[in-house]
């Protein structure tokens, strides 16, 4: 139930009032609050449907009523139309009124009820209540309570919305809002006296009132407190005023009807209005409150005049608010009725009436309607509120004054104008026009046809926007601020996009609507201002918009600066601009959020001052004013900054104001002053390359006069730019801390080469060398620090195992050392990151190959991950997409559920950074996600040898999405057993490091965030030089004898003399001492000594010369050939084996080759593959991408061939071929693979033979090559074998007699 | 390639080779090569009465092109494996045709 139902005609004393106009009874125009409560059917988009009301009541004929109404009204010609539009509400929702309404107010109050149904906020309902107090019976009061409650809910929501808008900007402390949901229950209770006069507040201000609930009073107290603490708190103001206002409304309606003055909190409310108005513009909603309150309070003619004045002010401040115009017109109308009519709505004294007749003339009302109608005419949705009243008024006026032809012509013209504007109720206006035409005796049909024909484009214009309007309305009715904002911005975007020649006023009006609804949203204001500047339409006063904008968003520096700039552009007077600037800085709101805003205003202001000072018409005073103005602006900013950020605030990081100041002095010809400012800036800016650059350029500009030889300086010597050089030299002193040292050095050297004397150039070159060194050291330190931080992040996950990757490091150092021994002095330089040495090292210096040798692949920083690529994207597309970002090194694609993931590697981290920005662009119309690849990769090692990708994935899947697993190519070393696991994000990767050190099928896993800088040096006896290699041993020597001979030199940790099954040793061995010194002593003492009748060779073992295994030979553990070789008769057995095998079934027939094996597959995995087929021996050759497999019988070979041909293995189809085919195959070549062959590491294979079945069994001595070895040698490329031997001979040549054994051993190892 | 592999799996099994001139020879498959030439051990003609001149021959090399049929011992054929391999081969051929 609500108040409107009580106002319906059948219950109203004003029986004669005509029925409501159907168009205005549309549900769409009801307040959101009511809508929500009553579950109205949803609105349709059609303009026509707006004519259908939700009321089940029979609708009177729209054409019939006006005349009736007019004839019945005896007034002197103003008040008659007032009831023209009233909503009829659903009869079902109207409770039957048991008693006729007789209230004391009936007599006093005005029967005409202005058009309040048009309003869409609850506050307007409240306003309606004010006008209809004549019906203030018990029931009415009850229903009113409900209404107030609804309005209250709505408004508190508005207040909260305001807070949402403002909170981020003003950094307000969140306020505890009492639960407003309880209000309906409590207020609608029967006894309002229960709550009256509750305990007095301890605060100085007492908010106790009969009209307010205790919790609201508490709320007020709280708000008051917060306002005292922070007087700029916008939303507290709003809530405060709103609460007080609601109290007054309730008071007037229920507690002391008609007597607003008895409201206890009246002074506080008025005070609150004033305070608020001082700091913030009231905005549409609060103006409505204040005006409705003032209207309730106004009892004599003077006060009423004040209200009218207030109305005038309100409509000036918010000229585009249809609601304010309507209530303005309505009020003046009411006043006129009071003063003119014989049966006035309010009883005024005769004196008042007399004055009223003088003051409130029909002309006043005409002016109001005219102004209002003009302002709102382009507002598609709300303009009808004003225009309907306006047109109604005109028609009534015509009725009263008789059908004067001029007047008819005028009204017709206005009708035509109206029909020429797109608006929501266009059809309605047309029907009114039709009735008007018939009234004046014209041809209705002809007129209508003409109007429709002329205005088809108008209808089209509205139809285009209808959808947007509907969405907007929907959002408003739901009370959803966010949705409304979204709808509004979308609407605006569309309007701007599709803007045509004629739609400017519409767009402008839409902006006005938007800013009316969201006055505190600076973005909307800025959009509006930018739109106006862009359009340059003279019909809209940009300054007026800016004034309102800055009033509403006084904290927005850009709006203020726009305003100042616009004023300047329009060549307004100095005083005016100064006034604006003072207002801007005077509010204290600018610096409240961010100093940036204040600086922006000051920039606009100082810029203005400077330009004005050097205007051609400027006086000497102007320059002085500018000087003082800029100086004070600087001081102001400084002061505010210090207040905000503390004493040691260094000033604007971009020193923009100072730059204006410098420019000012320069223009004034006072170079010294300008230079002083530069110097004063040095202290705060000395570490900014940008600063030095600007300063340098400035000096160069000064010097530019001397740069050109012309008539003036003919004959003189051209001066070098010593000032600029000095600047750069000062900058060079800051190399240790400046943010970009490299370009600074570059600039300095270039400058000297270009402009300076020979001496300077020379010293600059020296300086350059020195400073590059400095920078290099600094960068190194930074890199070390960064690495340390990274290492810390990884929580001491550093490898303690023998990670394979260490070899790369060793190799780099090794090759660097080899290539540039002479550069060893320069070690600090050569350790530079490649980027630094590459850039700054110009052509003048000898190019260092050390630098290029150090170029390493920095996958961690050059990789990005692209997610959500469309299905079916190809690598080429991805590469193409990133061509402008830089050189794409590698692309890996991975299909996901319904999209693709690409991992793209670039050459440099900068390129990757740039590529990140391409996310916003989207990939062929799809949204994509681009992430940095850093810290998303895990380095995993020491997993079970037979682990494949699926295994690794399964291992890591609990920690997050594994995008890919990268195995190293085994081409260069079949022993590699590590891989990189790529995660989708770094959190997952870091969490997966939990697996580090855990057991996986008996292997202690290593799992760390991949970081090449964290490479560990090889450790262990060999690396530490504690291991001694002895060879040329007598085969008969026993381990104990050797140990005995070597013990005198130090404590032996381990002795390893590989032996054959017959007990003989293999002629060599290793001894590990506890210290390096002992090992050295052993070498000096024992080398060349006679030991068991042979000259012993002893040296420190090193792993530098050893070649990594590029083949891996695996013999089946249970193969019969192995069992044959029993100790003691090994030679015979081997011979027998060889002969029988060849005789029985030729090896070639028993051997097959599998091809197309990925080079990432290791022997263990191949072994699992081959296990079922009973191989005898296989040789994995990743460099050929395959393996040679020997079976013990042709039958087995055939079975295996059968089973393996075309089999899927690791995503490839295996092929079966012959041995020679395999050897012809080239290994895989990856386009981006810049891995170089790592250094040789001696895998002391003979040591212990710990790997059992995986290792070939060696044979002692010379010439005893196993059949297998011989076969392998025969099958492998002959050249290859020879060159290896040559290589070895070359390396070992100096070692003389040992050579034979060594090479033999090597062959066997293969 | 498939047949070659297949015959390789039958090495050391007893097979019967029927030649295009109606001669049938039973023996142990010794080896097979890429032309599907066949070497047999312990060979004997199935109908020795008809081809008495073959009685004295024990080891034979049969040129692949004269073979009409090879009778296989069903126990020596791994049907599942054969089916699998055939399917893969067909697929490979299909892919190649594309």
XYZ file of C-alpha atoms in Angstrom, chain A residues 544-921:
378
model
C 29.481 26.270 -17.646
C 29.971 22.532 -17.864
C 33.459 22.864 -16.438
C 32.179 24.971 -13.614
C 29.665 22.367 -12.648
C 32.216 19.640 -13.120
C 34.728 21.254 -10.828
C 32.017 21.944 -8.321
C 30.993 18.325 -8.182
C 34.443 16.837 -8.457
C 36.535 19.418 -6.753
C 39.212 16.847 -6.088
C 39.915 16.225 -9.725
C 42.965 18.153 -10.795
C 42.474 17.410 -14.446
C 39.018 18.982 -14.429
C 40.341 22.094 -12.778
C 43.215 22.303 -15.166
C 40.806 21.898 -18.063
C 38.810 24.735 -16.670
C 41.805 27.019 -16.358
C 43.002 26.109 -19.820
C 39.581 26.732 -21.306
C 39.345 30.075 -19.598
C 42.729 30.936 -20.973
C 41.812 29.737 -24.430
C 38.734 31.926 -24.363
C 40.920 34.813 -23.288
C 39.129 35.515 -20.081
C 40.398 38.098 -17.687
C 43.191 37.462 -15.288
C 40.979 37.980 -12.259
C 38.548 35.369 -13.350
C 41.209 32.780 -13.933
C 42.912 33.643 -10.713
C 39.594 33.291 -8.933
C 39.131 29.838 -10.370
C 42.605 28.819 -9.377
C 42.041 30.032 -5.831
C 38.784 28.157 -5.615
C 40.550 25.085 -6.816
C 43.332 25.218 -4.292
C 41.143 26.706 -1.593
C 38.887 23.711 -1.140
C 41.680 21.583 0.181
C 40.187 18.682 -1.672
C 42.841 18.545 -4.351
C 45.690 17.482 -2.177
C 43.381 15.313 -0.166
C 43.745 12.406 -2.511
C 46.910 12.796 -4.390
C 49.411 15.526 -4.783
C 49.359 14.777 -8.469
C 45.983 16.480 -8.784
C 47.216 19.620 -7.150
C 50.275 19.671 -9.347
C 48.119 19.372 -12.413
C 46.141 22.453 -11.462
C 49.297 24.329 -10.678
C 50.790 23.373 -14.007
C 47.797 24.800 -15.812
C 47.978 27.908 -13.693
C 51.721 28.451 -14.002
C 51.547 27.723 -17.694
C 48.908 30.383 -17.998
C 50.985 32.876 -16.043
C 54.014 32.222 -18.159
C 52.181 32.500 -21.432
C 50.471 35.640 -20.271
C 53.749 37.206 -19.212
C 55.186 36.792 -22.671
C 52.094 37.704 -24.541
C 52.803 40.428 -27.104
C 50.483 42.739 -25.208
C 51.834 41.915 -21.816
C 52.979 44.616 -19.500
C 56.025 44.497 -17.299
C 53.711 43.783 -14.401
C 52.560 40.580 -15.957
C 56.028 39.145 -15.835
C 56.336 40.060 -12.178
C 52.967 38.597 -11.428
C 53.985 35.420 -13.204
C 57.244 35.288 -11.309
C 55.467 35.620 -7.979
C 52.694 33.291 -9.068
C 54.985 30.492 -10.154
C 57.102 30.865 -7.091
C 54.125 30.715 -4.795
C 52.719 27.766 -6.685
C 55.991 25.951 -6.162
C 55.973 26.792 -2.505
C 52.390 25.748 -2.123
C 53.050 22.361 -3.644
C 56.125 21.974 -1.527
C 54.251 22.864 1.635
C 51.413 20.512 0.919
C 53.800 17.779 -0.052
C 55.729 18.143 3.159
C 52.580 18.132 5.173
C 51.476 15.003 3.463
C 54.673 13.022 3.115
C 56.857 14.451 5.827
C 59.693 16.952 5.976
C 62.006 15.213 3.613
C 59.643 15.087 0.688
C 61.918 15.456 -2.309
C 59.422 17.298 -4.464
C 57.611 16.375 -7.621
C 59.521 13.481 -9.150
C 58.938 14.942 -12.579
C 59.757 18.513 -11.446
C 57.183 19.826 -13.886
C 56.557 23.099 -12.123
C 60.234 23.722 -11.852
C 60.525 23.196 -15.550
C 57.921 25.845 -16.153
C 59.851 28.119 -13.876
C 63.042 27.485 -15.798
C 61.283 28.145 -19.043
C 59.949 31.349 -17.580
C 63.375 32.620 -16.626
C 64.798 31.613 -19.942
C 62.093 33.515 -21.748
C 62.791 36.446 -19.566
C 66.391 36.267 -20.593
C 67.696 35.518 -17.159
C 69.792 32.451 -17.819
C 71.484 32.532 -14.468
C 68.225 32.256 -12.545
C 67.166 29.360 -14.716
C 70.465 27.636 -14.197
C 70.120 28.134 -10.464
C 66.873 26.265 -10.545
C 68.507 23.424 -12.434
C 71.200 23.332 -9.833
C 68.727 23.307 -7.013
C 67.071 20.327 -8.654
C 70.298 18.386 -8.888
C 70.125 17.251 -5.317
C 66.764 15.565 -5.675
C 67.205 14.336 -9.219
C 70.846 13.450 -9.461
C 70.132 9.771 -9.920
C 67.787 10.226 -12.805
C 69.164 9.792 -16.279
C 66.134 11.607 -17.550
C 67.040 14.663 -15.513
C 70.569 14.801 -16.803
C 69.308 14.355 -20.275
C 66.903 17.279 -19.999
C 69.457 19.466 -18.349
C 71.967 18.655 -21.044
C 69.527 19.401 -23.831
C 68.672 22.658 -22.168
C 72.302 23.676 -22.053
C 72.729 22.668 -25.659
C 69.813 24.842 -26.665
C 71.457 27.764 -24.928
C 74.642 27.060 -26.736
C 72.906 26.614 -30.086
C 73.573 30.277 -30.966
C 77.265 29.508 -31.086
C 76.896 26.331 -33.054
C 76.310 27.918 -36.418
C 78.749 30.081 -38.248
C 76.926 33.068 -39.549
C 77.500 36.734 -40.065
C 77.274 37.708 -36.448
C 80.059 35.521 -35.208
C 82.135 35.602 -38.352
C 85.796 35.614 -37.617
C 85.341 34.592 -34.013
C 86.122 31.183 -32.795
C 83.069 29.004 -32.205
C 82.792 28.292 -28.520
C 82.557 24.725 -27.338
C 79.461 23.930 -25.283
C 81.295 23.911 -22.012
C 78.118 24.290 -19.984
C 76.612 21.172 -21.479
C 79.857 19.289 -21.029
C 79.927 20.299 -17.413
C 76.439 19.007 -16.929
C 77.320 15.668 -18.406
C 80.433 15.453 -16.340
C 78.436 16.036 -13.243
C 76.090 13.329 -14.360
C 79.000 10.991 -14.971
C 79.998 11.330 -11.364
C 76.752 9.734 -10.395
C 77.405 6.582 -12.369
C 77.273 4.469 -9.276
C 73.706 5.300 -8.563
C 72.121 6.761 -11.667
C 69.258 4.666 -12.967
C 70.516 4.214 -16.523
C 74.273 4.571 -16.601
C 74.874 3.144 -20.052
C 73.008 5.736 -22.104
C 74.569 8.434 -19.989
C 78.056 7.267 -20.892
C 77.019 6.993 -24.494
C 75.627 10.494 -24.459
C 78.750 11.866 -22.881
C 81.101 10.280 -25.354
C 78.937 11.261 -28.299
C 78.740 14.767 -27.032
C 82.490 15.075 -26.692
C 83.075 13.605 -30.109
C 80.591 15.978 -31.661
C 81.263 19.215 -29.956
C 84.368 19.217 -27.870
C 88.020 19.912 -28.290
C 90.488 17.189 -29.000
C 91.704 17.101 -25.442
C 88.203 16.602 -24.194
C 87.564 13.858 -26.695
C 90.630 12.051 -25.594
C 89.838 12.318 -21.953
C 86.272 11.310 -22.681
C 87.477 8.097 -24.216
C 89.561 7.349 -21.208
C 86.701 8.296 -19.014
C 84.469 5.980 -20.965
C 86.666 3.004 -20.406
C 86.928 3.726 -16.767
C 83.240 4.279 -16.336
C 82.289 1.223 -18.265
C 84.348 -0.676 -15.845
C 82.581 1.009 -12.981
C 79.219 0.242 -14.435
C 80.221 -3.305 -15.110
C 81.224 -3.822 -11.545
C 78.059 -2.205 -10.407
C 75.936 -4.374 -12.647
C 77.758 -7.403 -11.465
C 77.034 -6.486 -7.906
C 73.418 -5.906 -8.736
C 73.192 -9.196 -10.513
C 74.775 -10.892 -7.553
C 72.343 -9.207 -5.236
C 69.449 -10.213 -7.453
C 70.708 -13.743 -7.582
C 71.086 -13.771 -3.836
C 67.528 -12.626 -3.434
C 66.376 -15.234 -5.870
C 68.347 -17.850 -4.100
C 66.793 -16.823 -0.844
C 63.400 -17.052 -2.405
C 64.049 -20.588 -3.295
C 64.536 -21.288 0.359
C 67.855 -22.975 0.230
C 66.783 -25.399 -2.389
C 70.196 -25.368 -3.932
C 71.326 -28.574 -5.425
C 73.618 -30.722 -3.460
C 73.585 -33.504 -5.997
C 75.603 -33.689 -9.127
C 73.255 -31.808 -11.407
C 74.139 -32.218 -15.016
C 73.606 -28.616 -15.872
C 76.743 -27.650 -14.074
C 78.650 -28.764 -17.010
C 77.407 -25.892 -19.084
C 78.841 -23.524 -16.608
C 82.117 -25.291 -16.575
C 82.158 -25.202 -20.302
C 81.515 -21.539 -20.488
C 84.283 -20.689 -18.156
C 86.513 -23.103 -19.868
C 85.934 -21.832 -23.348
C 86.096 -18.268 -22.222
C 89.407 -18.928 -20.625
C 90.726 -20.712 -23.662
C 89.589 -18.201 -26.179
C 90.893 -15.163 -24.458
C 93.684 -15.907 -22.156
C 94.952 -12.436 -22.605
C 91.681 -11.120 -21.350
C 92.029 -12.851 -18.080
C 93.253 -9.629 -16.601
C 89.981 -8.161 -17.589
C 88.011 -10.809 -15.868
C 85.569 -8.495 -14.262
C 84.703 -7.170 -17.647
C 84.293 -10.478 -19.302
C 81.912 -11.563 -16.618
C 79.559 -8.831 -17.615
C 76.091 -9.721 -18.673
C 76.114 -9.847 -22.410
C 73.665 -6.999 -22.797
C 75.856 -4.533 -21.029
C 79.058 -5.386 -22.739
C 77.289 -5.610 -26.058
C 75.735 -2.193 -25.894
C 78.251 0.060 -24.358
C 81.281 -1.398 -25.892
C 81.349 0.608 -29.010
C 83.363 0.024 -32.081
C 86.362 1.758 -30.700
C 87.430 -1.146 -28.635
C 88.513 -4.460 -29.855
C 85.553 -6.721 -29.889
C 85.848 -9.223 -27.165
C 84.966 -12.725 -27.974
C 84.714 -13.383 -24.310
C 81.575 -11.358 -24.282
C 79.959 -13.305 -27.034
C 81.063 -16.571 -25.594
C 79.176 -15.631 -22.497
C 75.951 -15.152 -24.334
C 73.832 -17.695 -22.744
C 70.321 -18.647 -23.136
C 68.269 -16.883 -20.552
C 65.104 -18.843 -20.928
C 63.875 -17.855 -17.520
C 63.578 -14.215 -18.485
C 62.981 -14.335 -22.173
C 60.040 -16.654 -22.096
C 56.385 -15.777 -22.002
C 53.380 -18.006 -21.715
C 50.350 -17.282 -23.837
C 47.142 -18.842 -22.725
C 43.689 -19.084 -24.208
C 44.801 -19.076 -27.789
C 42.079 -20.282 -30.108
C 42.024 -23.918 -31.012
C 44.025 -24.720 -34.088
C 46.454 -21.851 -33.857
C 49.656 -22.679 -35.645
C 53.199 -21.886 -34.665
C 53.508 -19.660 -37.673
C 50.574 -17.591 -36.551
C 52.087 -17.166 -33.140
C 55.440 -16.232 -34.586
C 53.787 -13.744 -36.862
C 51.847 -12.277 -33.979
C 55.053 -11.545 -32.141
C 57.223 -10.416 -35.031
C 57.105 -6.818 -33.947
C 58.043 -7.727 -30.417
C 61.383 -9.119 -31.420
C 63.042 -12.239 -32.618
C 61.129 -15.291 -31.603
C 63.523 -17.982 -30.755
C 61.296 -20.850 -30.026
C 57.610 -21.593 -29.881
C 56.091 -24.548 -28.168
C 52.415 -25.194 -28.545
C 50.359 -27.234 -26.193
C 46.693 -28.026 -26.701
C 44.470 -27.452 -23.700
C 40.869 -28.356 -23.122
C 39.399 -25.910 -25.581
C 42.278 -23.628 -26.308
C 45.999 -23.655 -26.900
C 48.915 -22.622 -24.810
C 52.039 -21.340 -26.429
C 55.366 -20.878 -24.782
C 57.366 -18.343 -26.704
C 60.992 -17.633 -26.150
C 62.600 -14.418 -27.280
C 66.189 -13.365 -27.736
C 66.270 -10.812 -24.965
C 64.253 -10.116 -21.836
C 63.301 -6.690 -23.219
C 61.576 -8.288 -26.155
C 59.676 -10.503 -23.788
C 58.647 -7.467 -21.775
C 57.365 -5.830 -24.870
C 55.525 -8.933 -25.913
C 53.656 -8.883 -22.620
C 51.928 -5.720 -23.696
C 50.430 -7.476 -26.668
C 47.943 -9.106 -24.387
C 45.685 -6.101 -24.645
C 45.654 -6.361 -28.407
